[in-house]
Short mmCIF file of C-alpha atoms in Angstrom, two decimals:
data_model
loop_
_atom_site.label_atom_id
_atom_site.label_comp_id
_atom_site.label_asym_id
_atom_site.label_seq_id
_atom_site.Cartn_x
_atom_site.Cartn_y
_atom_site.Cartn_z
CA MET Q 1 128.51 144.64 39.50
CA ILE Q 2 130.15 146.39 36.52
CA SER Q 3 128.19 146.41 33.25
CA TYR Q 4 130.12 144.62 30.51
CA ALA Q 5 128.03 146.40 27.87
CA GLU Q 6 129.04 149.84 29.13
CA CYS Q 7 132.78 149.09 29.29
CA SER Q 8 135.17 149.98 26.50
CA ALA Q 9 137.23 147.18 24.94
CA ARG Q 10 140.26 148.08 27.07
CA GLU Q 11 138.22 148.32 30.27
CA ARG Q 12 136.94 144.81 29.56
CA LEU Q 13 140.49 143.53 29.12
CA ALA Q 14 141.58 145.19 32.36
CA LEU Q 15 138.69 143.76 34.38
CA LEU Q 16 138.23 140.35 32.78
CA LEU Q 17 141.84 139.12 32.75
CA ASP Q 18 144.15 138.66 35.73
CA PRO Q 19 145.05 142.16 36.97
CA GLY Q 20 147.85 143.82 35.03
CA SER Q 21 148.51 140.71 32.92
CA PHE Q 22 147.50 142.03 29.50
CA HIS Q 23 150.49 142.61 27.22
CA GLU Q 24 149.45 144.22 23.98
CA TRP Q 25 150.94 143.63 20.53
CA LEU Q 26 150.89 146.61 18.15
CA PRO Q 27 149.57 148.94 20.89
CA PRO Q 28 148.19 152.40 20.03
CA SER Q 29 151.66 153.91 20.51
CA GLU Q 30 152.77 152.07 17.36
CA ARG Q 31 149.96 153.73 15.40
CA VAL Q 32 149.16 150.85 13.07
CA MET Q 33 146.18 152.51 11.42
CA SER Q 34 143.83 152.14 8.50
CA PRO Q 35 145.18 153.86 5.40
CA HIS Q 36 141.74 153.83 3.82
CA LEU Q 37 139.87 155.89 6.41
CA ALA Q 38 142.41 158.69 6.13
CA GLN Q 39 141.87 158.73 2.38
CA LEU Q 40 138.14 159.21 2.97
CA GLY Q 41 138.72 161.97 5.49
CA VAL Q 42 137.22 159.79 8.24
CA PRO Q 43 138.87 159.81 11.70
CA SER Q 44 141.17 156.84 12.32
CA ALA Q 45 142.09 155.06 15.53
CA PHE Q 46 145.66 154.31 16.64
CA ASP Q 47 144.68 150.66 17.15
CA ASP Q 48 142.17 150.42 14.25
CA GLY Q 49 139.48 149.46 16.74
CA VAL Q 50 140.93 146.25 18.14
CA ALA Q 51 143.43 145.38 20.87
CA VAL Q 52 145.34 142.08 20.65
CA GLY Q 53 147.87 140.49 22.97
CA ARG Q 54 148.65 137.88 25.57
CA ALA Q 55 147.47 137.73 29.16
CA MET Q 56 146.73 135.44 32.07
CA LEU Q 57 143.28 134.18 32.98
CA ASP Q 58 143.04 132.49 36.35
CA GLY Q 59 146.77 131.86 36.14
CA ARG Q 60 146.60 130.33 32.64
CA SER Q 61 148.23 131.79 29.56
CA VAL Q 62 145.72 133.04 27.00
CA PHE Q 63 145.78 135.10 23.83
CA VAL Q 64 143.06 137.70 23.61
CA ALA Q 65 141.48 140.20 21.22
CA ALA Q 66 138.93 142.88 22.08
CA GLN Q 67 136.97 144.84 19.48
CA GLU Q 68 136.02 148.42 20.31
CA GLY Q 69 132.38 149.02 19.42
CA ALA Q 70 132.70 152.78 19.85
CA PHE Q 71 135.05 152.95 16.85
CA MET Q 72 133.14 152.35 13.59
CA GLY Q 73 130.84 149.90 15.35
CA GLY Q 74 133.69 147.43 15.70
CA GLY Q 75 133.73 147.05 11.91
CA VAL Q 76 136.47 144.88 10.43
CA GLY Q 77 138.81 146.67 8.05
CA GLU Q 78 142.10 145.57 6.51
CA VAL Q 79 144.31 146.33 9.54
CA HIS Q 80 141.74 145.34 12.17
CA GLY Q 81 141.24 141.98 10.46
CA ALA Q 82 144.97 141.42 9.99
CA LYS Q 83 145.56 141.97 13.73
CA LEU Q 84 143.01 139.24 14.46
CA VAL Q 85 144.61 136.90 11.90
CA GLY Q 86 148.06 137.61 13.34
CA LEU Q 87 146.84 136.79 16.84
CA LEU Q 88 145.30 133.51 15.67
CA GLN Q 89 148.37 132.49 13.66
CA ARG Q 90 150.54 133.29 16.68
CA ALA Q 91 148.27 131.12 18.84
CA LEU Q 92 148.79 128.27 16.38
CA ARG Q 93 152.56 128.74 16.76
CA ASP Q 94 152.82 129.41 20.53
CA ARG Q 95 149.91 127.29 21.79
CA PRO Q 96 148.34 129.25 24.66
CA ALA Q 97 145.75 127.49 26.83
CA ALA Q 98 142.99 129.27 24.92
CA VAL Q 99 142.14 132.23 22.70
CA LEU Q 100 139.53 134.73 23.88
CA LEU Q 101 137.73 136.96 21.42
CA LEU Q 102 135.77 139.80 23.04
CA ALA Q 103 133.61 140.39 19.97
CA GLU Q 104 131.70 143.57 19.35
CA SER Q 105 131.21 144.26 15.68
CA GLY Q 106 128.75 145.14 12.97
CA GLY Q 107 130.81 142.94 10.63
CA VAL Q 108 132.66 144.20 7.58
CA ARG Q 109 133.62 147.89 7.79
CA LEU Q 110 131.91 149.34 4.75
CA HIS Q 111 134.46 152.13 4.34
CA GLU Q 112 136.92 149.49 3.19
CA ALA Q 113 134.35 146.98 2.11
CA ASN Q 114 136.27 144.64 -0.20
CA ALA Q 115 139.34 144.42 2.05
CA GLY Q 116 137.11 143.92 5.09
CA LEU Q 117 135.21 141.06 3.47
CA ILE Q 118 138.38 139.20 2.55
CA ALA Q 119 139.80 139.95 6.01
CA VAL Q 120 136.80 138.40 7.78
CA SER Q 121 137.18 135.24 5.70
CA GLU Q 122 140.88 135.14 6.60
CA VAL Q 123 139.91 135.43 10.29
CA MET Q 124 137.49 132.55 9.80
CA ARG Q 125 140.09 130.29 8.23
CA SER Q 126 142.75 131.04 10.82
CA LEU Q 127 140.26 130.59 13.67
CA LEU Q 128 139.34 127.16 12.30
CA ASP Q 129 143.07 126.34 12.11
CA VAL Q 130 143.43 127.16 15.82
CA ARG Q 131 140.35 125.16 16.72
CA ALA Q 132 141.55 122.19 14.65
CA ALA Q 133 144.83 122.30 16.59
CA GLY Q 134 142.87 121.65 19.78
CA ILE Q 135 143.33 125.15 21.20
CA PRO Q 136 139.91 126.32 22.42
CA VAL Q 137 138.60 129.60 20.97
CA LEU Q 138 136.10 131.34 23.25
CA VAL Q 139 133.92 134.22 22.04
CA LEU Q 140 132.38 136.66 24.52
CA ILE Q 141 129.40 138.72 23.32
CA GLY Q 142 127.84 141.46 25.42
CA GLY Q 143 128.69 144.81 23.87
CA ALA Q 144 126.07 147.36 22.88
CA ASN Q 145 126.74 146.85 19.16
CA GLY Q 146 126.24 143.08 19.32
CA CYS Q 147 128.06 140.65 17.05
CA PHE Q 148 126.76 140.83 13.48
CA GLY Q 149 127.59 140.19 9.85
CA GLY Q 150 130.71 138.21 9.15
CA MET Q 151 131.67 138.36 12.83
CA GLY Q 152 128.38 136.61 13.66
CA ILE Q 153 129.60 133.74 11.48
CA VAL Q 154 133.11 133.87 12.94
CA ALA Q 155 131.63 133.57 16.44
CA ARG Q 156 129.77 130.41 15.45
CA CYS Q 157 133.04 128.92 14.15
CA ALA Q 158 134.47 129.03 17.68
CA ASP Q 159 134.43 126.28 20.32
CA TYR Q 160 132.39 128.16 22.88
CA ILE Q 161 130.23 131.31 23.09
CA VAL Q 162 129.41 133.26 26.26
CA MET Q 163 126.59 135.82 25.95
CA SER Q 164 124.81 138.18 28.28
CA ASP Q 165 121.08 138.69 27.98
CA VAL Q 166 121.68 142.17 26.51
CA GLY Q 167 124.12 140.74 23.99
CA ARG Q 168 123.00 140.14 20.42
CA LEU Q 169 124.28 137.61 17.91
CA ALA Q 170 123.02 137.44 14.33
CA MET Q 171 123.90 138.05 10.71
CA SER Q 172 122.01 141.02 9.22
CA GLY Q 173 121.02 143.84 11.55
CA PRO Q 174 117.30 144.62 11.91
CA GLU Q 175 117.79 148.00 10.21
CA VAL Q 176 119.21 146.30 7.13
CA ILE Q 177 116.35 143.82 6.96
CA GLU Q 178 113.77 146.57 7.46
CA ALA Q 179 115.40 148.67 4.72
CA SER Q 180 115.31 145.69 2.39
CA HIS Q 181 111.88 144.15 3.05
CA GLY Q 182 109.94 146.77 4.97
CA VAL Q 183 108.84 147.42 8.51
CA ASP Q 184 106.33 144.56 8.40
CA GLU Q 185 109.19 142.11 7.89
CA PHE Q 186 111.28 143.44 10.79
CA ASP Q 187 110.48 146.55 12.82
CA SER Q 188 113.95 147.60 13.94
CA ARG Q 189 112.52 149.98 16.56
CA ASP Q 190 110.63 147.17 18.29
CA ARG Q 191 113.33 146.44 20.86
CA ALA Q 192 111.53 143.46 22.38
CA LEU Q 193 111.21 141.86 18.94
CA VAL Q 194 114.87 142.55 18.18
CA TRP Q 195 115.96 140.83 21.40
CA ARG Q 196 113.59 137.89 20.94
CA THR Q 197 115.13 137.39 17.50
CA THR Q 198 118.83 137.99 18.21
CA GLY Q 199 119.34 138.42 21.98
CA GLY Q 200 121.16 136.33 24.55
CA LYS Q 201 118.13 134.55 25.98
CA HIS Q 202 117.02 133.41 22.52
CA ARG Q 203 120.52 132.24 21.62
CA TRP Q 204 120.73 130.36 24.92
CA LEU Q 205 117.41 128.58 24.47
CA THR Q 206 118.31 127.50 20.94
CA GLY Q 207 121.80 126.42 21.98
CA ASP Q 208 123.46 129.06 19.79
CA CYS Q 209 125.47 130.18 22.82
CA ASP Q 210 126.99 127.89 25.44
CA ALA Q 211 126.69 130.10 28.51
CA LEU Q 212 124.19 132.84 29.39
CA VAL Q 213 125.37 135.39 31.97
CA GLU Q 214 124.28 138.66 33.53
CA ASP Q 215 125.60 141.90 32.06
CA ASP Q 216 128.48 141.81 34.53
CA VAL Q 217 132.22 141.71 33.77
CA ALA Q 218 132.81 139.33 36.70
CA ALA Q 219 130.20 136.93 35.31
CA PHE Q 220 131.94 136.94 31.91
CA ARG Q 221 135.27 136.27 33.63
CA ALA Q 222 133.85 133.35 35.60
CA ALA Q 223 132.24 131.86 32.47
CA ALA Q 224 135.48 132.20 30.49
CA ILE Q 225 137.48 130.52 33.27
CA ALA Q 226 134.96 127.66 33.40
CA ALA Q 227 135.23 127.13 29.62
CA ILE Q 228 138.98 127.53 29.17
CA ASP Q 229 139.52 123.81 28.54
CA VAL Q 230 136.43 123.24 26.39
CA SER Q 231 137.72 122.09 23.02
CA LYS Q 232 135.16 120.77 20.55
CA PRO Q 233 136.86 119.12 17.58
CA LEU Q 234 135.05 119.63 14.28
CA THR Q 235 134.87 116.01 13.18
CA LEU Q 236 132.58 114.61 10.50
CA GLU Q 237 130.42 113.16 13.31
CA ALA Q 238 130.19 116.54 15.05
CA LEU Q 239 129.20 118.25 11.81
CA GLU Q 240 126.57 115.59 11.10
CA GLN Q 241 125.07 116.27 14.54
CA GLU Q 242 125.12 119.99 13.86
CA HIS Q 243 123.46 119.38 10.49
CA ALA Q 244 120.70 117.33 12.07
CA LEU Q 245 120.08 119.99 14.73
CA LEU Q 246 119.87 122.82 12.18
CA THR Q 247 117.67 120.80 9.83
CA LYS Q 248 115.25 120.01 12.63
CA ARG Q 249 115.15 123.67 13.62
CA LEU Q 250 114.60 124.78 10.01
CA HIS Q 251 111.42 122.71 9.92
CA ALA Q 252 110.28 123.39 13.50
CA LEU Q 253 107.77 126.04 12.40
CA ASP Q 254 106.70 124.39 9.12
CA THR Q 255 103.43 123.00 10.40
CA ILE Q 256 102.55 125.94 12.67
CA ASP Q 257 100.46 128.90 11.58
CA THR Q 258 102.64 131.82 12.70
CA THR Q 259 100.44 134.59 11.31
CA ASP Q 260 100.32 137.48 13.79
CA ARG Q 261 101.90 135.30 16.46
CA ASP Q 262 105.23 135.53 18.25
CA GLU Q 263 107.50 133.33 16.15
CA ALA Q 264 110.28 133.30 18.74
CA ALA Q 265 107.98 131.94 21.45
CA LEU Q 266 106.57 129.38 18.99
CA LEU Q 267 110.08 128.25 18.15
CA TRP Q 268 111.02 127.94 21.83
CA SER Q 269 107.88 125.89 22.44
CA ALA Q 270 108.72 123.67 19.48
CA LEU Q 271 112.15 123.14 21.03
CA GLY Q 272 110.50 121.91 24.22
CA ILE Q 273 110.72 125.06 26.38
CA ALA Q 274 107.89 125.28 28.89
CA ASP Q 275 106.00 128.57 29.29
CA ALA Q 276 107.85 130.00 26.31
CA ARG Q 277 105.76 133.17 26.25
CA GLN Q 278 107.08 134.15 29.69
CA VAL Q 279 110.73 134.03 28.62
CA PRO Q 280 111.25 137.78 27.94
CA GLU Q 281 110.04 138.59 31.48
CA LEU Q 282 112.20 136.00 33.23
CA SER Q 283 115.52 136.61 34.97
CA VAL Q 284 118.74 135.30 33.44
CA GLU Q 285 118.91 132.64 36.14
CA ALA Q 286 115.38 131.45 35.42
CA VAL Q 287 116.02 131.31 31.66
CA ARG Q 288 119.24 129.37 32.24
CA ALA Q 289 117.21 126.66 33.95
CA LEU Q 290 114.80 126.31 31.00
CA ARG Q 291 117.17 124.84 28.43
CA THR Q 292 116.34 121.23 27.77
CA ALA Q 293 119.51 120.04 26.08
CA MET A 1 127.23 133.50 -17.83
CA GLN A 2 124.35 130.98 -17.50
CA TRP A 3 125.25 128.01 -15.33
CA ASN A 4 124.24 125.56 -18.02
CA SER A 5 126.46 127.17 -20.60
CA LEU A 6 129.32 127.19 -18.09
CA VAL A 7 129.09 123.52 -17.13
CA THR A 8 128.63 122.55 -20.79
CA GLN A 9 131.88 124.31 -21.59
CA LEU A 10 133.57 122.65 -18.62
CA PHE A 11 132.12 119.15 -18.71
CA GLY A 12 130.41 118.74 -22.08
CA PRO A 13 126.70 118.53 -22.98
CA TYR A 14 126.07 115.39 -20.90
CA HIS A 15 127.30 116.88 -17.64
CA GLY A 16 124.42 115.52 -15.55
CA MET A 17 124.10 118.64 -13.36
CA ARG A 18 120.67 119.15 -11.79
CA GLU A 19 118.87 122.39 -10.98
CA ASP A 20 116.49 122.36 -8.02
CA GLY A 21 115.12 125.85 -7.60
CA ASP A 22 118.18 128.03 -7.05
CA PHE A 23 120.32 125.05 -6.04
CA LEU A 24 122.73 123.26 -8.37
CA GLN A 25 124.25 119.88 -7.80
CA GLY A 26 125.98 117.17 -9.73
CA GLU A 27 128.72 114.61 -10.02
CA VAL A 28 130.62 115.29 -13.19
CA ILE A 29 133.52 113.56 -14.88
CA PHE A 30 136.52 115.70 -15.71
CA ASP A 31 139.63 114.21 -17.31
CA GLY A 32 138.24 110.80 -16.39
CA GLU A 33 137.90 111.62 -12.69
CA PRO A 34 134.72 112.44 -10.74
CA ILE A 35 134.23 115.93 -9.28
CA ALA A 36 131.45 117.05 -6.92
CA VAL A 37 129.84 120.28 -8.09
CA ILE A 38 127.73 122.42 -5.78
CA GLY A 39 126.26 125.77 -6.68
CA THR A 40 123.53 128.34 -6.72
CA THR A 41 121.93 130.28 -9.55
CA ASN A 42 119.44 133.10 -10.25
CA HIS A 43 121.46 135.37 -7.90
CA ALA A 44 120.08 133.22 -5.07
CA PRO A 45 119.79 134.75 -1.62
CA ILE A 46 121.48 132.32 0.76
CA GLY A 47 119.23 131.56 3.71
CA VAL A 48 119.28 128.71 6.20
CA ARG A 49 117.78 126.25 3.72
CA LEU A 50 120.30 126.86 0.92
CA ALA A 51 123.23 126.92 3.34
CA LEU A 52 122.17 123.51 4.68
CA ALA A 53 121.56 122.11 1.19
CA GLN A 54 125.15 122.97 0.23
CA ALA A 55 126.58 121.63 3.50
CA ARG A 56 124.68 118.36 2.97
CA VAL A 57 126.47 117.68 -0.31
CA VAL A 58 129.84 118.61 1.16
CA LEU A 59 129.38 116.23 4.12
CA ASP A 60 128.11 113.44 1.83
CA THR A 61 131.14 113.88 -0.39
CA VAL A 62 133.49 113.69 2.60
CA ALA A 63 131.75 110.58 3.93
CA GLN A 64 131.24 108.68 0.69
CA HIS A 65 134.00 109.86 -1.63
CA PRO A 66 137.15 110.62 0.35
CA GLY A 67 139.44 112.97 -1.49
CA ARG A 68 137.03 113.81 -4.31
CA PRO A 69 137.64 117.37 -5.57
CA THR A 70 134.76 119.81 -5.14
CA LEU A 71 133.86 122.80 -7.30
CA LEU A 72 131.65 125.56 -5.86
CA LEU A 73 129.76 127.54 -8.50
CA ILE A 74 128.84 130.93 -7.08
CA ASP A 75 125.98 133.20 -8.05
CA THR A 76 124.38 134.93 -5.10
CA GLN A 77 122.91 138.28 -4.11
CA GLY A 78 124.17 137.68 -0.56
CA GLN A 79 122.56 136.38 2.59
CA GLN A 80 118.79 136.08 2.87
CA LEU A 81 117.56 139.31 4.51
CA ARG A 82 114.61 137.90 6.44
CA ARG A 83 113.67 137.95 10.09
CA ARG A 84 112.75 134.26 10.08
CA ASP A 85 116.25 133.33 8.91
CA GLU A 86 117.79 135.44 11.68
CA LEU A 87 115.49 133.79 14.23
CA LEU A 88 116.57 130.36 12.97
CA GLY A 89 120.24 131.30 13.30
CA ILE A 90 121.34 132.01 9.72
CA ASN A 91 124.82 132.87 11.02
CA ARG A 92 125.06 129.41 12.57
CA ALA A 93 123.94 127.75 9.33
CA MET A 94 126.52 129.78 7.38
CA ALA A 95 129.21 128.85 9.88
CA HIS A 96 128.18 125.20 9.51
CA LEU A 97 128.59 125.42 5.73
CA GLY A 98 131.98 127.06 6.18
CA ALA A 99 133.08 124.47 8.74
CA SER A 100 131.95 121.64 6.45
CA ILE A 101 134.01 122.99 3.56
CA ASP A 102 136.91 123.51 5.96
CA LEU A 103 136.65 119.88 7.08
CA ALA A 104 136.69 118.70 3.47
CA ARG A 105 139.86 120.71 2.85
CA ARG A 106 141.55 119.30 5.95
CA ARG A 107 140.70 115.79 4.81
CA GLY A 108 142.46 116.34 1.53
CA HIS A 109 139.62 117.34 -0.75
CA ARG A 110 140.64 120.03 -3.18
CA VAL A 111 137.90 122.69 -2.93
CA ILE A 112 137.77 125.37 -5.60
CA GLY A 113 135.36 128.31 -5.82
CA LEU A 114 134.30 129.92 -9.09
CA VAL A 115 132.29 133.13 -9.22
CA TYR A 116 130.55 132.72 -12.57
CA ASP A 117 127.97 135.49 -12.22
CA GLN A 118 127.63 137.52 -9.04
CA ALA A 119 128.95 137.26 -5.49
CA LEU A 120 128.02 139.36 -2.49
CA SER A 121 129.19 139.47 1.08
CA GLY A 122 127.22 136.98 3.20
CA GLY A 123 126.54 134.47 0.46
CA PHE A 124 130.19 134.42 -0.58
CA ILE A 125 132.09 134.37 2.69
CA THR A 126 131.35 130.74 3.57
CA SER A 127 131.59 129.40 0.03
CA GLY A 128 134.20 130.74 -2.40
CA LEU A 129 136.10 132.67 0.26
CA ILE A 130 136.60 129.59 2.44
CA ALA A 131 137.63 127.25 -0.40
CA ASP A 132 141.29 126.46 -1.00
CA ALA A 133 141.13 129.31 -3.48
CA CYS A 134 138.50 131.22 -5.39
CA TYR A 135 138.51 132.05 -9.08
CA ALA A 136 136.15 134.18 -11.18
CA LEU A 137 135.01 134.71 -14.75
CA PRO A 138 136.05 138.11 -16.16
CA ASP A 139 132.47 139.38 -16.51
CA ALA A 140 131.41 138.28 -13.03
CA GLU A 141 130.72 140.85 -10.34
CA ILE A 142 131.89 140.74 -6.72
CA ARG A 143 130.99 143.33 -4.14
CA VAL A 144 129.88 143.99 -0.61
CA MET A 145 127.49 146.78 -1.48
CA ARG A 146 126.74 149.09 -4.41
CA ILE A 147 128.35 152.51 -4.28
CA PRO A 148 125.06 154.45 -3.76
CA ALA A 149 124.14 152.22 -0.81
CA MET A 150 127.68 152.46 0.53
CA ALA A 151 127.42 156.24 0.31
CA ARG A 152 124.20 156.16 2.36
CA VAL A 153 125.58 153.90 5.08
CA THR A 154 128.95 155.61 5.39
CA LYS A 155 127.46 159.11 4.88
CA LEU A 156 130.21 159.87 2.38
CA PRO A 157 129.50 161.58 -0.95
CA GLU A 158 128.89 159.18 -3.83
CA GLU A 159 131.16 161.21 -6.12
CA LYS A 160 134.02 160.84 -3.68
CA LEU A 161 133.59 157.06 -3.45
CA THR A 162 133.31 156.76 -7.22
CA ALA A 163 136.47 158.78 -7.72
CA LEU A 164 138.38 156.78 -5.11
CA SER A 165 137.19 153.52 -6.61
CA GLN A 166 139.20 154.35 -9.74
CA SER A 167 142.46 154.36 -7.81
CA ASN A 168 141.78 152.16 -4.77
CA PRO A 169 140.44 148.62 -5.22
CA VAL A 170 139.17 148.60 -1.64
CA PHE A 171 136.09 150.64 -2.48
CA ALA A 172 134.86 149.43 -5.83
CA PRO A 173 133.03 146.33 -6.97
CA GLY A 174 134.68 144.26 -9.65
CA VAL A 175 136.52 141.00 -10.00
CA GLN A 176 139.74 142.75 -11.03
CA ASN A 177 139.85 144.50 -7.67
CA TYR A 178 139.40 141.21 -5.86
CA VAL A 179 142.26 139.75 -7.87
CA ALA A 180 144.46 142.73 -6.91
CA MET A 181 143.56 142.23 -3.22
CA GLY A 182 144.27 138.50 -3.36
CA GLY A 183 140.66 137.49 -2.63
CA VAL A 184 140.38 135.96 -6.10
CA ARG A 185 143.38 133.92 -7.17
CA ALA A 186 142.94 134.42 -10.91
CA LEU A 187 140.38 135.06 -13.63
CA TRP A 188 139.42 132.20 -15.92
CA ARG A 189 139.67 133.38 -19.53
CA GLY A 190 139.47 131.48 -22.79
CA ASP A 191 139.73 127.71 -22.44
CA LEU A 192 137.79 127.05 -19.21
CA GLN A 193 138.73 123.38 -19.15
CA ALA A 194 142.38 124.33 -19.14
CA CYS A 195 141.70 126.79 -16.32
CA LEU A 196 140.00 124.13 -14.21
CA ARG A 197 142.74 121.62 -14.95
CA GLU A 198 145.36 124.13 -13.85
CA ALA A 199 143.37 124.99 -10.70
CA LEU A 200 142.93 121.36 -9.70
CA ALA A 201 146.64 120.73 -10.15
CA HIS A 202 148.13 123.86 -8.64
CA THR A 203 145.75 125.56 -6.19
CA PRO A 204 147.59 126.01 -2.89
CA THR A 205 146.01 124.58 0.25
CA ASP A 206 147.31 127.29 2.57
CA ASP A 207 145.82 130.78 2.74
CA ARG A 208 147.98 132.95 0.46
CA ARG A 209 145.52 135.80 0.00
CA ALA A 210 147.22 138.40 2.18
CA ARG A 211 150.59 137.77 0.52
CA ASP A 212 149.00 137.85 -2.95
CA GLY A 213 147.29 141.13 -2.04
CA ALA A 214 150.62 142.65 -1.03
CA GLU A 215 152.47 141.38 -4.11
CA ARG A 216 149.72 142.56 -6.44
CA GLY A 217 149.49 145.94 -4.71
CA GLY A 218 145.76 145.80 -3.95
CA ARG A 219 146.02 145.14 -0.23
CA ARG A 220 149.34 146.47 0.92
CA LEU A 221 149.09 146.18 4.70
CA ALA A 222 147.37 142.92 5.68
CA ALA A 223 150.32 140.55 5.28
CA ALA A 224 152.75 142.97 6.96
CA VAL A 225 150.42 143.54 9.93
CA VAL A 226 149.98 139.78 10.41
CA GLN A 227 153.76 139.40 10.40
CA ARG A 228 154.20 142.27 12.89
CA VAL A 229 151.81 140.58 15.34
CA LEU A 230 153.77 137.33 14.92
CA ASP A 231 157.07 139.12 15.57
CA ALA A 232 155.97 141.52 18.32
CA ALA A 233 157.89 141.37 21.59
#
């Protein structure tokens, strides 16, 4: 078993895809780098923190992008974002079987904040173009930096999300919320609370991810292969269903006194999960069996 | 600008827009044709509830009024920074709002964003930034983070960021920088009705922001990098 979380982006590509099949576009040797980091005197990367290209997965042609969490937390800058947009536009043109996004990102890279924000929205629009064309977009989340900010929204625009239990998917990081509203609102050092709020098991039980796997590259590969043909068209009916689900969830805790109680466990109970308080202690396999819908 | 003053200038004193807390909604008549207007005010933080409220109107418009143009009025301090919203999947609610607007666009609704006061990161990315195009008033403010906070997070000196922000639109808040980068298509000055009329008639439906950013000099690389990925062997 090889930990997905501990792999670099390129190690993930090497282990997850068919051996030797990854062909990179704009590889590090071409040195397509951020002009803004250099201006700030901050070290740059020859790939701006993301590798994009084509590959084979179980003998099928796929396009793939992998964000490198060790470089600026996987933050999206102008070049990084443009590589993702280019990949998605190319998918729209060349129609691979699927697009895989190995997401690991804190969201917008603050060092180039304005350009990063626009870039993330361009990624979102081009991803939705690919999805609307019936080409499945799969997002894999299991890196140590999680998938946050604008990339947390991008992930939820995709057809299918695979997460490990150590993976995290959310919008604002706990540190940001704590800095804004205090430690009583969100204690970012309470790791158990952070995972109950943003982690893979929680996202599985709420249906925010579509597959929950162990922190194992082979498990991610198997889940991606299983989902390669899962296309979920965003029709008006599908969006009405999504709206109903989110509205029900918004009100799930309305009538419950949550003072000094574990809100995550209360939410899981409200969603029909038995023995919700035990969830953090359970194995991935046991949690997988708990989901009711 | 106050939302009421804005919509009065755009649609006259009997515009019929309603304010429900921080949420704005209305069906207005412009040049004899109905337009759906959705917005927020009071620098609203966008949490799950406000994201769903906006999506509701978008989906209703798609279902009941095929093709009706939609105007998004933006004033937000960004996403709601609360643990409860994260627990409830605020990113999923935001994505749902974005996907709803995207569906409207694909079904032929013209969707136009207007930043009339303030726009920040998370509250902006699935409204104005996912419309056909986004416009702004000249005295509006758009940013990801204030420079002092940016200095803290990036551990770079505030003076350095301030100095760079004079020459490089990437670092500094301000609608003019977003215009230069292509994120905002144009500023609405003077006759706002004429601006809206022009936007409804001529807003492109494809994403031109990277090309605009290159032509305007504010974001020189994005369009070229996209093209290089498309052309790569």
